[in-house]
Amino acid sequence: MKGRRPTRYSQGSVVCGIEPTLRNRVSALYSGSLSFPQPSADIHIRKMTALRFPNTVALTAHLLDDEKYATESSIAQEGIEDDIYSLYHQALIDVATAAQLEKAKAAAGGAEEPRSYTPDGGDAHLGAQGEVSATDGSRATAAAKSPLTFQRKRHAAYLSRCIAALPPAMTALSASRPWIVFWLLHAADLVSVGEPLSDVLRLRAASTLLRFQHRELGGFGGGIGQLPHLAATYAAIHALAMCRDKQVWASVDRRGIYHFLMRCKQPDGSFRMHEAGEVDIRGSYCVLSVARMLDILTPELADGCMDFIVRCQSHDGGLASVPHLEAHGGYTFCGLAAALLLGEPHRLDLDALLGWTIRRQMPMEGGFQGRPNKLVDACYSWWCGAVFSLLDAAFLVRESTKRGGVTPAHAGLGSSPLSASIISRPSEAWDRVALQEYLLIAAQHENRGGMRDKPGKNSDAYHTCYALSGLSAAQHVFDVNFGPKGWGDVLFSTQDDAEVTVVGSMDNLLHSTDPIHNIRFDALDAAKEFFSSQPIVLEAHAPTVEESA
């Protein structure tokens, strides 16, 4: 199908563009009647073994008509859509063939026929009549494996190869070595079965990262002897948390990091990414998430931060890197997560932010784009997909402040859970199934393992990390609680019997990851508990570079 738009179909009952429920929610959002359904308390697993497109008629209609909506197609977009269309078309063939093989096997053995693969309860089919041609049937052997299979072993092998030796092209990222460690550790942590990362891997990661810590200036650089940088510091601290080792954590210079963070702070509440470097909203997120993890989030560090974040919200609802620029999925995540850590997400226009994020999910592809009129990209599975869970907490804060501004601490709730079920849940407003389909069918590299941006691209550590993070975000639903420090002490959690949405086999289920910090909950909770048990005295005045030296 590449390079050729398919013939338009007119028969069949299909919905063009955004799914009807999703489109209705967008419309209701601006009419003031938006309401999100609550998940059923007695349904903990929603397992989808079928594609959301019941046949090629519905699939083709989405491809042909999506330009009527906000995600207008360009020439580049058409090429990518054709590639993804071909993959989905083949997946329909594989699913239908497998279904007919199972029926034939059941009939030969006198057993009960298997349940239908399709969402509407009908037979899996390609055309309007549900038949599979003889040509398609010749693919029976290849089709025996579901196209909705998560290739866990292949991805684990890919990550092991990257951990052992990176390809030569990665030398271009020699100033981002903490990020490479974070990407590989987190991806391996998500796909692991049983115990978390091996002792050897954790020790190797810790010994590498601690050498990037700048002893004079504080913070972490991108490599040995490099100047400290907020992004490198964020990646290093979160990767060290995944090492799950108190001796490693005790080696972190928290006071030096705090002084570095304070020196990066600007009078308007923003942060430079490094001393004398550029300002953008990533700095706000990196600073606040690191400070929260290390228990060094002081009033002086947080002062004025929310003012800058509010100014970064664009006219269309998303957040930009700095005020007056175009909104972007990554910056929207960073801004909202930072606002939650400050306990002031209600100062943003949350309704507009929700609408903007909903519109970033591509109608046919199922994945997310980072900006309007851009291509689908698997990394935004996390940067946009995680925003919906963050909005659960943000809506809760907004509704509670409307009821008198009472925080959990003021109400005497302390660390007791404050359920998000008292309000509608934005995390029910996106298509979790569609995203999982995109990641399973189009984003898995079929030969080398790992996850890729989109069809035609190679897999890499960055996209593997954030595509897997997005897959996890699409599978898990979180409870929202607040600790004793008030609304800024937001805590996400899952229970053993928590609801999950899994496309394909239950073997596809990944570990859950914290929506703010994007590491597994056991590592986050252990690191936070360790650092909070080691109080230090922090000066309000950040020493100058000369004083630090």
PDB file of C-alpha atoms in Angstrom, residues 70-275:
ATOM      1  CA  ALA A  70      -7.466  18.605  13.456  1.00  0.00           C
ATOM      2  CA  THR A  71      -4.746  16.186  12.368  1.00  0.00           C
ATOM      3  CA  GLU A  72      -4.713  17.266   8.729  1.00  0.00           C
ATOM      4  CA  SER A  73      -2.566  15.146   6.438  1.00  0.00           C
ATOM      5  CA  SER A  74       0.532  16.417   4.696  1.00  0.00           C
ATOM      6  CA  ILE A  75       2.446  14.499   2.047  1.00  0.00           C
ATOM      7  CA  ALA A  76       4.725  13.075   4.744  1.00  0.00           C
ATOM      8  CA  GLN A  77       1.720  12.180   6.860  1.00  0.00           C
ATOM      9  CA  GLU A  78       0.123  10.310   3.977  1.00  0.00           C
ATOM     10  CA  GLY A  79       3.222   8.163   3.540  1.00  0.00           C
ATOM     11  CA  ILE A  80       3.338   7.245   7.211  1.00  0.00           C
ATOM     12  CA  GLU A  81      -0.389   6.573   7.304  1.00  0.00           C
ATOM     13  CA  ASP A  82      -0.061   4.250   4.316  1.00  0.00           C
ATOM     14  CA  ASP A  83       2.700   2.310   6.079  1.00  0.00           C
ATOM     15  CA  ILE A  84       0.611   1.969   9.234  1.00  0.00           C
ATOM     16  CA  TYR A  85      -2.485   1.134   7.196  1.00  0.00           C
ATOM     17  CA  SER A  86      -0.574  -1.746   5.605  1.00  0.00           C
ATOM     18  CA  LEU A  87       0.478  -3.074   9.012  1.00  0.00           C
ATOM     19  CA  TYR A  88      -3.065  -2.865  10.378  1.00  0.00           C
ATOM     20  CA  HIS A  89      -4.428  -4.455   7.194  1.00  0.00           C
ATOM     21  CA  GLN A  90      -2.019  -7.359   7.580  1.00  0.00           C
ATOM     22  CA  ALA A  91      -2.962  -7.650  11.252  1.00  0.00           C
ATOM     23  CA  LEU A  92      -6.618  -8.010  10.238  1.00  0.00           C
ATOM     24  CA  ILE A  93      -5.633 -10.789   7.850  1.00  0.00           C
ATOM     25  CA  ASP A  94      -3.616 -12.556  10.550  1.00  0.00           C
ATOM     26  CA  VAL A  95      -6.372 -12.266  13.143  1.00  0.00           C
ATOM     27  CA  ALA A  96      -9.058 -13.475  10.724  1.00  0.00           C
ATOM     28  CA  THR A  97      -6.943 -16.384   9.513  1.00  0.00           C
ATOM     29  CA  ALA A  98      -6.123 -17.440  13.059  1.00  0.00           C
ATOM     30  CA  ALA A  99      -9.804 -17.275  13.989  1.00  0.00           C
ATOM     31  CA  GLN A 100     -10.799 -19.528  11.084  1.00  0.00           C
ATOM     32  CA  LEU A 101      -8.020 -21.967  11.927  1.00  0.00           C
ATOM     33  CA  GLU A 102      -9.253 -22.182  15.499  1.00  0.00           C
ATOM     34  CA  LYS A 103     -12.811 -22.729  14.281  1.00  0.00           C
ATOM     35  CA  ALA A 104     -11.668 -25.511  11.967  1.00  0.00           C
ATOM     36  CA  LYS A 105      -9.674 -27.107  14.757  1.00  0.00           C
ATOM     37  CA  ALA A 106     -12.621 -26.874  17.131  1.00  0.00           C
ATOM     38  CA  ALA A 107     -14.974 -28.379  14.526  1.00  0.00           C
ATOM     39  CA  ALA A 108     -12.600 -31.262  13.815  1.00  0.00           C
ATOM     40  CA  GLY A 109     -12.270 -32.052  17.489  1.00  0.00           C
ATOM     41  CA  GLY A 110     -15.903 -31.501  18.336  1.00  0.00           C
ATOM     42  CA  ALA A 111     -14.919 -28.799  20.803  1.00  0.00           C
ATOM     43  CA  GLU A 112     -16.701 -25.542  21.378  1.00  0.00           C
ATOM     44  CA  GLU A 113     -15.729 -22.791  18.966  1.00  0.00           C
ATOM     45  CA  PRO A 114     -13.446 -20.102  20.409  1.00  0.00           C
ATOM     46  CA  ARG A 115     -14.748 -16.707  21.306  1.00  0.00           C
ATOM     47  CA  SER A 116     -14.843 -14.114  18.565  1.00  0.00           C
ATOM     48  CA  TYR A 117     -11.846 -11.869  18.023  1.00  0.00           C
ATOM     49  CA  THR A 118     -13.907  -8.814  17.218  1.00  0.00           C
ATOM     50  CA  PRO A 119     -15.164  -6.137  19.624  1.00  0.00           C
ATOM     51  CA  ASP A 120     -18.747  -6.287  18.343  1.00  0.00           C
ATOM     52  CA  GLY A 121     -19.112 -10.003  18.962  1.00  0.00           C
ATOM     53  CA  GLY A 122     -19.156 -10.904  15.247  1.00  0.00           C
ATOM     54  CA  ASP A 123     -16.648 -13.043  13.382  1.00  0.00           C
ATOM     55  CA  ALA A 124     -13.233 -11.593  12.643  1.00  0.00           C
ATOM     56  CA  HIS A 125     -13.323 -10.619   8.990  1.00  0.00           C
ATOM     57  CA  LEU A 126     -11.776  -8.539   6.259  1.00  0.00           C
ATOM     58  CA  GLY A 127     -14.545  -7.763   3.853  1.00  0.00           C
ATOM     59  CA  ALA A 128     -18.207  -7.115   4.420  1.00  0.00           C
ATOM     60  CA  GLN A 129     -18.980 -10.864   4.404  1.00  0.00           C
ATOM     61  CA  GLY A 130     -16.268 -12.030   6.794  1.00  0.00           C
ATOM     62  CA  GLU A 131     -14.427 -14.295   4.348  1.00  0.00           C
ATOM     63  CA  VAL A 132     -10.692 -14.895   4.025  1.00  0.00           C
ATOM     64  CA  SER A 133      -9.440 -15.526   0.503  1.00  0.00           C
ATOM     65  CA  ALA A 134      -7.402 -18.561  -0.491  1.00  0.00           C
ATOM     66  CA  THR A 135      -4.378 -16.347  -0.961  1.00  0.00           C
ATOM     67  CA  ASP A 136      -4.733 -14.969   2.530  1.00  0.00           C
ATOM     68  CA  GLY A 137      -5.325 -18.449   3.877  1.00  0.00           C
ATOM     69  CA  SER A 138      -1.905 -19.509   2.621  1.00  0.00           C
ATOM     70  CA  ARG A 139      -0.484 -17.340   5.372  1.00  0.00           C
ATOM     71  CA  ALA A 140      -2.010 -19.610   8.011  1.00  0.00           C
ATOM     72  CA  THR A 141       1.267 -20.668   9.548  1.00  0.00           C
ATOM     73  CA  ALA A 142       2.561 -17.118   9.866  1.00  0.00           C
ATOM     74  CA  ALA A 143      -0.774 -15.966  11.225  1.00  0.00           C
ATOM     75  CA  ALA A 144      -0.798 -18.477  14.076  1.00  0.00           C
ATOM     76  CA  LYS A 145       0.905 -15.910  16.286  1.00  0.00           C
ATOM     77  CA  SER A 146      -1.294 -12.982  17.197  1.00  0.00           C
ATOM     78  CA  PRO A 147      -0.230  -9.598  15.762  1.00  0.00           C
ATOM     79  CA  LEU A 148      -1.025  -8.238  19.234  1.00  0.00           C
ATOM     80  CA  THR A 149       1.885 -10.099  20.839  1.00  0.00           C
ATOM     81  CA  PHE A 150       4.388  -8.137  22.904  1.00  0.00           C
ATOM     82  CA  GLN A 151       7.810  -9.463  21.923  1.00  0.00           C
ATOM     83  CA  ARG A 152       9.206  -9.380  25.461  1.00  0.00           C
ATOM     84  CA  LYS A 153      12.161 -11.724  24.923  1.00  0.00           C
ATOM     85  CA  ARG A 154      13.203  -9.944  21.747  1.00  0.00           C
ATOM     86  CA  HIS A 155      13.119  -6.556  23.481  1.00  0.00           C
ATOM     87  CA  ALA A 156      15.035  -7.912  26.471  1.00  0.00           C
ATOM     88  CA  ALA A 157      17.693  -9.264  24.121  1.00  0.00           C
ATOM     89  CA  TYR A 158      17.894  -5.888  22.340  1.00  0.00           C
ATOM     90  CA  LEU A 159      18.365  -4.092  25.659  1.00  0.00           C
ATOM     91  CA  SER A 160      21.016  -6.589  26.743  1.00  0.00           C
ATOM     92  CA  ARG A 161      22.961  -5.918  23.560  1.00  0.00           C
ATOM     93  CA  CYS A 162      22.752  -2.162  24.116  1.00  0.00           C
ATOM     94  CA  ILE A 163      23.866  -2.519  27.722  1.00  0.00           C
ATOM     95  CA  ALA A 164      26.819  -4.670  26.658  1.00  0.00           C
ATOM     96  CA  ALA A 165      27.974  -2.390  23.825  1.00  0.00           C
ATOM     97  CA  LEU A 166      26.304   0.596  22.211  1.00  0.00           C
ATOM     98  CA  PRO A 167      26.421   1.050  18.422  1.00  0.00           C
ATOM     99  CA  PRO A 168      28.976   3.571  17.081  1.00  0.00           C
ATOM    100  CA  ALA A 169      26.230   6.064  16.190  1.00  0.00           C
ATOM    101  CA  MET A 170      25.590   6.598  19.897  1.00  0.00           C
ATOM    102  CA  THR A 171      28.884   8.491  20.227  1.00  0.00           C
ATOM    103  CA  ALA A 172      26.858  11.539  19.184  1.00  0.00           C
ATOM    104  CA  LEU A 173      25.237  11.316  22.631  1.00  0.00           C
ATOM    105  CA  SER A 174      28.498  11.275  24.589  1.00  0.00           C
ATOM    106  CA  ALA A 175      27.304  14.369  26.497  1.00  0.00           C
ATOM    107  CA  SER A 176      24.071  12.577  27.446  1.00  0.00           C
ATOM    108  CA  ARG A 177      25.418   9.438  29.067  1.00  0.00           C
ATOM    109  CA  PRO A 178      23.138   9.651  32.153  1.00  0.00           C
ATOM    110  CA  TRP A 179      20.173   9.615  29.786  1.00  0.00           C
ATOM    111  CA  ILE A 180      21.422   6.496  28.013  1.00  0.00           C
ATOM    112  CA  VAL A 181      21.742   4.756  31.375  1.00  0.00           C
ATOM    113  CA  PHE A 182      18.244   5.897  32.378  1.00  0.00           C
ATOM    114  CA  TRP A 183      16.644   4.791  29.110  1.00  0.00           C
ATOM    115  CA  LEU A 184      18.197   1.333  29.242  1.00  0.00           C
ATOM    116  CA  LEU A 185      17.627   0.736  32.962  1.00  0.00           C
ATOM    117  CA  HIS A 186      14.015   1.868  32.897  1.00  0.00           C
ATOM    118  CA  ALA A 187      13.171  -0.124  29.771  1.00  0.00           C
ATOM    119  CA  ALA A 188      14.786  -3.227  31.242  1.00  0.00           C
ATOM    120  CA  ASP A 189      12.943  -2.626  34.516  1.00  0.00           C
ATOM    121  CA  LEU A 190       9.575  -2.449  32.757  1.00  0.00           C
ATOM    122  CA  VAL A 191      10.004  -5.651  30.732  1.00  0.00           C
ATOM    123  CA  SER A 192      11.596  -7.633  33.558  1.00  0.00           C
ATOM    124  CA  VAL A 193       9.806 -10.696  34.890  1.00  0.00           C
ATOM    125  CA  GLY A 194      10.159 -11.521  38.570  1.00  0.00           C
ATOM    126  CA  GLU A 195      13.045  -9.749  40.272  1.00  0.00           C
ATOM    127  CA  PRO A 196      14.012  -6.217  39.175  1.00  0.00           C
ATOM    128  CA  LEU A 197      17.384  -5.427  37.625  1.00  0.00           C
ATOM    129  CA  SER A 198      20.294  -7.746  38.350  1.00  0.00           C
ATOM    130  CA  ASP A 199      22.853  -6.852  41.007  1.00  0.00           C
ATOM    131  CA  VAL A 200      25.612  -6.698  38.405  1.00  0.00           C
ATOM    132  CA  LEU A 201      23.675  -4.280  36.203  1.00  0.00           C
ATOM    133  CA  ARG A 202      22.711  -2.028  39.113  1.00  0.00           C
ATOM    134  CA  LEU A 203      26.299  -1.894  40.416  1.00  0.00           C
ATOM    135  CA  ARG A 204      27.625  -1.138  36.950  1.00  0.00           C
ATOM    136  CA  ALA A 205      25.086   1.651  36.445  1.00  0.00           C
ATOM    137  CA  ALA A 206      25.773   3.207  39.843  1.00  0.00           C
ATOM    138  CA  SER A 207      29.557   3.180  39.420  1.00  0.00           C
ATOM    139  CA  THR A 208      29.178   4.842  36.030  1.00  0.00           C
ATOM    140  CA  LEU A 209      26.709   7.525  37.121  1.00  0.00           C
ATOM    141  CA  LEU A 210      28.474   8.551  40.326  1.00  0.00           C
ATOM    142  CA  ARG A 211      31.541   9.510  38.261  1.00  0.00           C
ATOM    143  CA  PHE A 212      29.437  12.137  36.503  1.00  0.00           C
ATOM    144  CA  GLN A 213      28.710  13.968  39.760  1.00  0.00           C
ATOM    145  CA  HIS A 214      30.516  17.309  39.880  1.00  0.00           C
ATOM    146  CA  ARG A 215      32.114  17.559  43.296  1.00  0.00           C
ATOM    147  CA  GLU A 216      32.805  21.309  43.156  1.00  0.00           C
ATOM    148  CA  LEU A 217      29.728  22.675  41.387  1.00  0.00           C
ATOM    149  CA  GLY A 218      27.146  20.113  42.451  1.00  0.00           C
ATOM    150  CA  GLY A 219      24.776  18.311  40.106  1.00  0.00           C
ATOM    151  CA  PHE A 220      25.601  15.799  37.399  1.00  0.00           C
ATOM    152  CA  GLY A 221      27.143  16.388  34.007  1.00  0.00           C
ATOM    153  CA  GLY A 222      26.648  14.456  30.794  1.00  0.00           C
ATOM    154  CA  GLY A 223      29.958  12.673  31.282  1.00  0.00           C
ATOM    155  CA  ILE A 224      33.098  12.634  33.408  1.00  0.00           C
ATOM    156  CA  GLY A 225      34.351  16.172  34.065  1.00  0.00           C
ATOM    157  CA  GLN A 226      31.481  17.857  32.213  1.00  0.00           C
ATOM    158  CA  LEU A 227      29.663  20.828  33.682  1.00  0.00           C
ATOM    159  CA  PRO A 228      26.473  19.992  35.575  1.00  0.00           C
ATOM    160  CA  HIS A 229      23.198  20.160  33.675  1.00  0.00           C
ATOM    161  CA  LEU A 230      19.608  19.918  34.937  1.00  0.00           C
ATOM    162  CA  ALA A 231      18.601  17.248  32.422  1.00  0.00           C
ATOM    163  CA  ALA A 232      21.676  15.134  33.203  1.00  0.00           C
ATOM    164  CA  THR A 233      21.017  15.561  36.922  1.00  0.00           C
ATOM    165  CA  TYR A 234      17.399  14.426  36.502  1.00  0.00           C
ATOM    166  CA  ALA A 235      18.433  11.349  34.497  1.00  0.00           C
ATOM    167  CA  ALA A 236      21.221  10.425  36.906  1.00  0.00           C
ATOM    168  CA  ILE A 237      19.129  10.750  40.074  1.00  0.00           C
ATOM    169  CA  HIS A 238      16.250   8.721  38.647  1.00  0.00           C
ATOM    170  CA  ALA A 239      18.601   6.056  37.276  1.00  0.00           C
ATOM    171  CA  LEU A 240      20.324   5.848  40.667  1.00  0.00           C
ATOM    172  CA  ALA A 241      16.914   5.364  42.288  1.00  0.00           C
ATOM    173  CA  MET A 242      16.454   2.299  40.083  1.00  0.00           C
ATOM    174  CA  CYS A 243      19.700   0.876  41.498  1.00  0.00           C
ATOM    175  CA  ARG A 244      17.794   0.233  44.755  1.00  0.00           C
ATOM    176  CA  ASP A 245      20.931   0.523  46.908  1.00  0.00           C
ATOM    177  CA  LYS A 246      21.193   2.652  50.061  1.00  0.00           C
ATOM    178  CA  GLN A 247      24.976   2.792  49.881  1.00  0.00           C
ATOM    179  CA  VAL A 248      24.703   4.219  46.380  1.00  0.00           C
ATOM    180  CA  TRP A 249      22.095   6.759  47.487  1.00  0.00           C
ATOM    181  CA  ALA A 250      24.307   7.843  50.396  1.00  0.00           C
ATOM    182  CA  SER A 251      26.975   8.828  47.848  1.00  0.00           C
ATOM    183  CA  VAL A 252      24.751  11.507  46.303  1.00  0.00           C
ATOM    184  CA  ASP A 253      25.823  15.056  47.252  1.00  0.00           C
ATOM    185  CA  ARG A 254      22.381  16.464  48.040  1.00  0.00           C
ATOM    186  CA  ARG A 255      23.666  19.779  49.387  1.00  0.00           C
ATOM    187  CA  GLY A 256      25.795  20.314  46.279  1.00  0.00           C
ATOM    188  CA  ILE A 257      22.841  19.490  44.053  1.00  0.00           C
ATOM    189  CA  TYR A 258      20.612  21.929  45.956  1.00  0.00           C
ATOM    190  CA  HIS A 259      23.113  24.754  45.536  1.00  0.00           C
ATOM    191  CA  PHE A 260      23.386  23.958  41.822  1.00  0.00           C
ATOM    192  CA  LEU A 261      19.600  24.054  41.444  1.00  0.00           C
ATOM    193  CA  MET A 262      19.406  27.385  43.229  1.00  0.00           C
ATOM    194  CA  ARG A 263      22.117  28.881  41.017  1.00  0.00           C
ATOM    195  CA  CYS A 264      20.097  27.870  37.937  1.00  0.00           C
ATOM    196  CA  LYS A 265      16.976  29.610  39.230  1.00  0.00           C
ATOM    197  CA  GLN A 266      15.930  32.893  37.595  1.00  0.00           C
ATOM    198  CA  PRO A 267      14.054  35.867  39.113  1.00  0.00           C
ATOM    199  CA  ASP A 268      10.887  35.046  37.123  1.00  0.00           C
ATOM    200  CA  GLY A 269      10.674  31.541  38.638  1.00  0.00           C
ATOM    201  CA  SER A 270      12.154  29.715  35.644  1.00  0.00           C
ATOM    202  CA  PHE A 271      15.388  27.723  35.559  1.00  0.00           C
ATOM    203  CA  ARG A 272      18.330  27.686  33.204  1.00  0.00           C
ATOM    204  CA  MET A 273      19.231  24.175  32.094  1.00  0.00           C
ATOM    205  CA  HIS A 274      22.795  24.914  33.184  1.00  0.00           C
ATOM    206  CA  GLU A 275      24.577  27.975  34.443  1.00  0.00           C
TER     207      GLU A 275
END
